[in-house]
Tab-separated table of C-alpha atoms in Angstrom:
chain	number	residue	atom	x	y	z
A	13	UNK	CA	-158.319	90.443	-19.718
A	14	UNK	CA	-161.795	90.691	-18.212
A	15	UNK	CA	-162.776	91.037	-14.583
A	16	UNK	CA	-165.351	88.349	-13.954
A	17	UNK	CA	-167.103	87.627	-10.694
A	18	UNK	CA	-169.343	84.757	-9.697
A	19	UNK	CA	-171.783	84.371	-6.858
A	20	UNK	CA	-171.897	82.341	-4.748
A	21	UNK	CA	-168.299	81.208	-4.545
A	22	UNK	CA	-169.415	77.973	-2.950
A	23	UNK	CA	-172.561	76.391	-1.605
A	24	UNK	CA	-173.778	73.207	-0.007
A	25	UNK	CA	-177.280	72.238	-1.069
A	26	UNK	CA	-179.792	69.516	-0.398
A	27	UNK	CA	-180.844	67.169	-3.154
A	28	UNK	CA	-183.994	68.174	-4.961
A	29	UNK	CA	-183.381	71.893	-4.550
A	30	UNK	CA	-182.163	74.399	-7.145
A	31	UNK	CA	-179.300	76.872	-7.104
A	32	UNK	CA	-178.817	79.927	-9.289
A	33	UNK	CA	-175.273	81.027	-10.021
A	34	UNK	CA	-174.574	84.554	-11.139
A	35	UNK	CA	-171.810	85.739	-13.438
A	36	UNK	CA	-170.964	89.427	-13.747
A	37	UNK	CA	-168.439	90.942	-16.173
A	38	UNK	CA	-166.837	94.370	-15.927
A	39	UNK	CA	-167.565	95.254	-19.546
A	40	UNK	CA	-169.991	94.327	-22.290
A	41	UNK	CA	-169.379	91.033	-24.032
A	42	UNK	CA	-171.303	89.223	-26.712
A	43	UNK	CA	-170.568	85.657	-25.761
A	44	UNK	CA	-170.737	84.108	-22.320
A	45	UNK	CA	-170.173	80.445	-21.589
A	46	UNK	CA	-170.958	78.075	-18.760
A	47	UNK	CA	-168.739	75.099	-17.954
A	48	UNK	CA	-168.927	72.256	-15.479
A	49	UNK	CA	-165.906	70.661	-13.875
A	50	UNK	CA	-166.721	67.495	-11.985
A	51	UNK	CA	-164.345	66.492	-9.183
A	52	UNK	CA	-160.918	65.653	-10.536
A	53	UNK	CA	-162.097	66.046	-14.118
A	54	UNK	CA	-161.630	68.418	-16.992
A	55	UNK	CA	-163.991	71.178	-18.040
A	56	UNK	CA	-167.065	70.481	-20.123
A	57	UNK	CA	-169.047	73.173	-21.881
A	58	UNK	CA	-172.679	73.264	-20.775
A	59	UNK	CA	-173.989	76.053	-22.973
A	60	UNK	CA	-173.248	79.289	-24.776
A	61	UNK	CA	-175.313	82.342	-23.872
A	62	UNK	CA	-175.760	85.275	-26.217
A	63	UNK	CA	-177.671	88.327	-25.115
A	64	UNK	CA	-181.151	88.454	-26.570
A	65	UNK	CA	-181.355	84.852	-27.697
A	66	UNK	CA	-181.869	81.417	-26.235
A	67	UNK	CA	-178.803	79.673	-24.909
A	68	UNK	CA	-177.268	76.958	-27.046
A	69	UNK	CA	-176.762	73.725	-25.115
A	70	UNK	CA	-174.136	71.062	-25.710
A	71	UNK	CA	-174.956	67.419	-26.083
A	72	UNK	CA	-175.899	65.929	-22.727
A	73	UNK	CA	-177.170	69.177	-21.221
A	74	UNK	CA	-180.792	70.319	-21.344
A	75	UNK	CA	-182.549	73.560	-20.602
A	76	UNK	CA	-184.877	72.032	-18.022
A	77	UNK	CA	-181.925	70.991	-15.899
A	78	UNK	CA	-179.680	74.011	-16.546
A	79	UNK	CA	-181.793	77.040	-17.442
A	80	UNK	CA	-179.716	80.068	-18.369
A	81	UNK	CA	-180.606	83.727	-18.503
A	82	UNK	CA	-178.703	86.480	-20.294
A	83	UNK	CA	-180.616	89.698	-19.655
A	84	UNK	CA	-177.850	92.074	-20.755
A	85	UNK	CA	-174.290	92.210	-22.070
A	86	UNK	CA	-172.597	92.043	-18.673
A	87	UNK	CA	-174.586	89.449	-16.755
A	88	UNK	CA	-175.760	85.847	-16.927
A	89	UNK	CA	-177.175	83.247	-14.578
A	90	UNK	CA	-177.070	79.466	-14.606
A	91	UNK	CA	-179.561	77.503	-12.537
A	92	UNK	CA	-178.862	73.926	-11.516
A	93	UNK	CA	-182.315	72.433	-11.031
A	94	UNK	CA	-183.548	69.515	-8.992
A	95	UNK	CA	-180.041	68.792	-7.822
A	96	UNK	CA	-178.580	65.390	-7.049
A	97	UNK	CA	-175.141	64.514	-5.621
A	98	UNK	CA	-173.933	63.955	-9.197
A	99	UNK	CA	-174.288	67.704	-9.755
A	100	UNK	CA	-171.518	68.370	-7.237
A	101	UNK	CA	-168.973	70.233	-9.361
A	102	UNK	CA	-167.273	73.517	-9.953
A	103	UNK	CA	-169.329	75.665	-12.295
A	104	UNK	CA	-167.404	78.304	-14.210
A	105	UNK	CA	-168.517	81.076	-16.483
A	106	UNK	CA	-166.268	82.509	-19.140
A	107	UNK	CA	-166.389	85.343	-21.622
A	108	UNK	CA	-164.873	85.837	-25.014
A	109	UNK	CA	-163.658	89.416	-25.164
A	110	UNK	CA	-164.246	91.102	-28.500
A	111	UNK	CA	-161.474	90.580	-31.023
A	112	UNK	CA	-159.379	88.381	-28.755
A	113	UNK	CA	-160.606	84.851	-29.574
A	114	UNK	CA	-159.704	84.010	-26.003
A	115	UNK	CA	-161.958	82.924	-23.166
A	116	UNK	CA	-161.369	84.342	-19.719
A	117	UNK	CA	-162.858	82.531	-16.766
A	118	UNK	CA	-164.540	83.551	-13.580
A	119	UNK	CA	-163.392	82.215	-10.212
A	120	UNK	CA	-165.935	79.392	-10.238
A	121	UNK	CA	-168.706	78.240	-7.931
A	122	UNK	CA	-168.028	75.099	-5.897
A	123	UNK	CA	-171.274	73.247	-5.467
A	124	UNK	CA	-171.737	70.304	-3.115
A	125	UNK	CA	-175.038	68.475	-3.151
A	126	UNK	CA	-175.832	66.261	-0.171
B	8	UNK	CA	-163.349	65.275	-34.485
B	9	UNK	CA	-161.445	67.518	-32.160
B	10	UNK	CA	-159.506	66.030	-29.281
B	11	UNK	CA	-156.832	67.129	-26.839
B	12	UNK	CA	-154.674	64.574	-25.059
B	13	UNK	CA	-152.592	65.274	-21.989
B	14	UNK	CA	-151.068	61.919	-21.268
B	15	UNK	CA	-149.358	62.978	-18.041
B	16	UNK	CA	-151.844	62.803	-15.207
B	17	UNK	CA	-149.501	64.010	-12.514
B	18	UNK	CA	-145.911	65.227	-12.360
B	19	UNK	CA	-143.914	65.765	-9.193
B	20	UNK	CA	-140.652	67.674	-9.173
B	21	UNK	CA	-138.407	69.396	-6.707
B	22	UNK	CA	-137.975	73.138	-6.879
B	23	UNK	CA	-135.576	74.389	-9.579
B	24	UNK	CA	-136.105	71.359	-11.762
B	25	UNK	CA	-137.202	71.925	-15.340
B	26	UNK	CA	-140.460	70.308	-16.414
B	27	UNK	CA	-142.333	69.753	-19.665
B	28	UNK	CA	-146.081	69.317	-19.867
B	29	UNK	CA	-147.160	67.484	-23.000
B	30	UNK	CA	-150.170	68.286	-25.145
B	31	UNK	CA	-151.194	66.512	-28.334
B	32	UNK	CA	-154.233	67.588	-30.317
B	33	UNK	CA	-156.392	66.356	-33.177
B	34	UNK	CA	-158.373	68.495	-35.564
B	35	UNK	CA	-159.398	68.383	-39.201
B	36	UNK	CA	-159.366	72.151	-39.554
B	37	UNK	CA	-156.419	74.093	-40.897
B	38	UNK	CA	-157.282	77.139	-38.800
B	39	UNK	CA	-157.476	76.661	-35.067
B	40	UNK	CA	-156.264	78.014	-31.743
B	41	UNK	CA	-154.397	76.311	-28.955
B	42	UNK	CA	-154.396	77.429	-25.347
B	43	UNK	CA	-152.855	76.699	-21.989
B	44	UNK	CA	-154.652	77.481	-18.743
B	45	UNK	CA	-153.477	77.132	-15.158
B	46	UNK	CA	-155.811	76.100	-12.339
B	47	UNK	CA	-154.255	76.652	-8.907
B	48	UNK	CA	-155.822	75.076	-5.807
B	49	UNK	CA	-158.166	78.070	-5.500
B	50	UNK	CA	-159.982	76.738	-8.567
B	51	UNK	CA	-159.805	79.782	-10.793
B	52	UNK	CA	-158.764	79.115	-14.372
B	53	UNK	CA	-155.960	81.445	-15.438
B	54	UNK	CA	-155.231	82.055	-19.105
B	55	UNK	CA	-151.557	81.597	-19.991
B	56	UNK	CA	-151.208	81.629	-23.754
B	57	UNK	CA	-153.042	81.391	-27.076
B	58	UNK	CA	-151.465	80.245	-30.307
B	59	UNK	CA	-153.029	80.223	-33.745
B	60	UNK	CA	-152.304	77.443	-36.174
B	61	UNK	CA	-150.388	79.675	-38.558
B	62	UNK	CA	-147.894	80.872	-36.005
B	63	UNK	CA	-145.381	78.172	-35.225
B	64	UNK	CA	-142.907	80.407	-33.493
B	65	UNK	CA	-142.075	79.229	-30.044
B	66	UNK	CA	-142.893	81.666	-27.286
B	67	UNK	CA	-141.009	82.493	-24.128
B	68	UNK	CA	-142.331	84.383	-21.135
B	69	UNK	CA	-139.915	84.437	-18.264
B	70	UNK	CA	-139.544	80.894	-16.964
B	71	UNK	CA	-142.351	79.670	-19.217
B	72	UNK	CA	-141.989	78.641	-22.843
B	73	UNK	CA	-144.206	76.908	-25.331
B	74	UNK	CA	-143.130	74.624	-28.170
B	75	UNK	CA	-145.654	74.382	-31.015
B	76	UNK	CA	-144.870	71.600	-33.489
B	77	UNK	CA	-147.567	71.384	-36.125
B	78	UNK	CA	-145.875	68.425	-37.803
B	79	UNK	CA	-146.656	66.177	-34.845
B	80	UNK	CA	-149.679	68.087	-33.518
B	81	UNK	CA	-148.098	69.010	-30.246
B	82	UNK	CA	-148.117	72.144	-28.141
B	83	UNK	CA	-145.903	71.486	-25.139
B	84	UNK	CA	-145.392	73.737	-22.159
B	85	UNK	CA	-141.987	74.066	-20.536
B	86	UNK	CA	-141.246	75.474	-17.116
B	87	UNK	CA	-137.641	76.292	-16.307
B	88	UNK	CA	-136.433	76.294	-12.717
B	89	UNK	CA	-139.825	75.355	-11.304
B	90	UNK	CA	-141.109	76.998	-8.145
B	91	UNK	CA	-143.625	75.938	-5.514
B	92	UNK	CA	-146.043	78.564	-6.872
B	93	UNK	CA	-146.134	76.647	-10.141
B	94	UNK	CA	-148.042	73.867	-8.396
B	95	UNK	CA	-151.403	73.643	-10.136
B	96	UNK	CA	-153.380	71.699	-12.687
B	97	UNK	CA	-152.526	72.760	-16.220
B	98	UNK	CA	-155.003	72.383	-19.048
B	99	UNK	CA	-154.310	72.438	-22.746
B	100	UNK	CA	-157.276	73.385	-24.964
B	101	UNK	CA	-158.215	73.679	-28.617
B	102	UNK	CA	-160.781	75.692	-30.512
B	103	UNK	CA	-161.450	75.757	-34.223
B	104	UNK	CA	-161.731	79.090	-35.985
B	105	UNK	CA	-165.312	80.167	-36.417
B	106	UNK	CA	-166.442	78.399	-33.273
B	107	UNK	CA	-166.164	79.470	-29.677
B	108	UNK	CA	-166.149	76.028	-28.209
B	109	UNK	CA	-163.070	75.124	-26.186
B	110	UNK	CA	-162.098	71.468	-26.082
B	111	UNK	CA	-160.029	70.792	-22.985
B	112	UNK	CA	-157.552	68.052	-22.269
B	113	UNK	CA	-157.838	66.130	-19.040
B	114	UNK	CA	-155.192	68.251	-17.359
B	115	UNK	CA	-151.805	67.581	-15.778
B	116	UNK	CA	-151.372	68.103	-12.064
B	117	UNK	CA	-147.943	69.563	-11.340
B	118	UNK	CA	-146.630	69.397	-7.816
B	119	UNK	CA	-143.452	71.291	-7.051
B	120	UNK	CA	-141.902	70.420	-3.715
B	121	UNK	CA	-139.518	72.722	-1.847
């Protein structure tokens, strides 16, 4: 499995502000993913981030709201922009280790927007 | 279209009881993967098992076992002699070969009381 860390682990933010979440992996991976888990709900894929290319967003998610960076093979960031209380969720990154066809998840970032 | 259904929203048992978590999936592909993840109260998503569509052998890992029945599109998770540490939300997920997108069920919250 992969060792994945996320920063911050939790945050409380004011509406209208932006928060950048970092995801760091202990080894190089091609694919990184960002998910949102709204309170009491399941996980929904926001976007897939490959190093060196633009992120691919799922239906219902747009780059202006959730810009993603993937500067190298071990790191990615997700920004939640112009936040509203509806953005209060757990945001999780995951990686697909080479040749495993399995996604391993980071510990998540609990975001509360007031 | 792909879909994962976990009809049981919440299950409560007393320690040492056996429990089965149901998972039914829909896919048009012949090649796909099925997964179970555990989400304890800390929020981290822990990978438990991956099964590919061509391997219908049931798997046992200690107190945990998984029953894959392709004929009725089910991939159930059994816990024998449940323990308080098993208390968590359990998610079943599906991905089709050639894609990296995980489709999650809505999860089953298992509460094991001492």
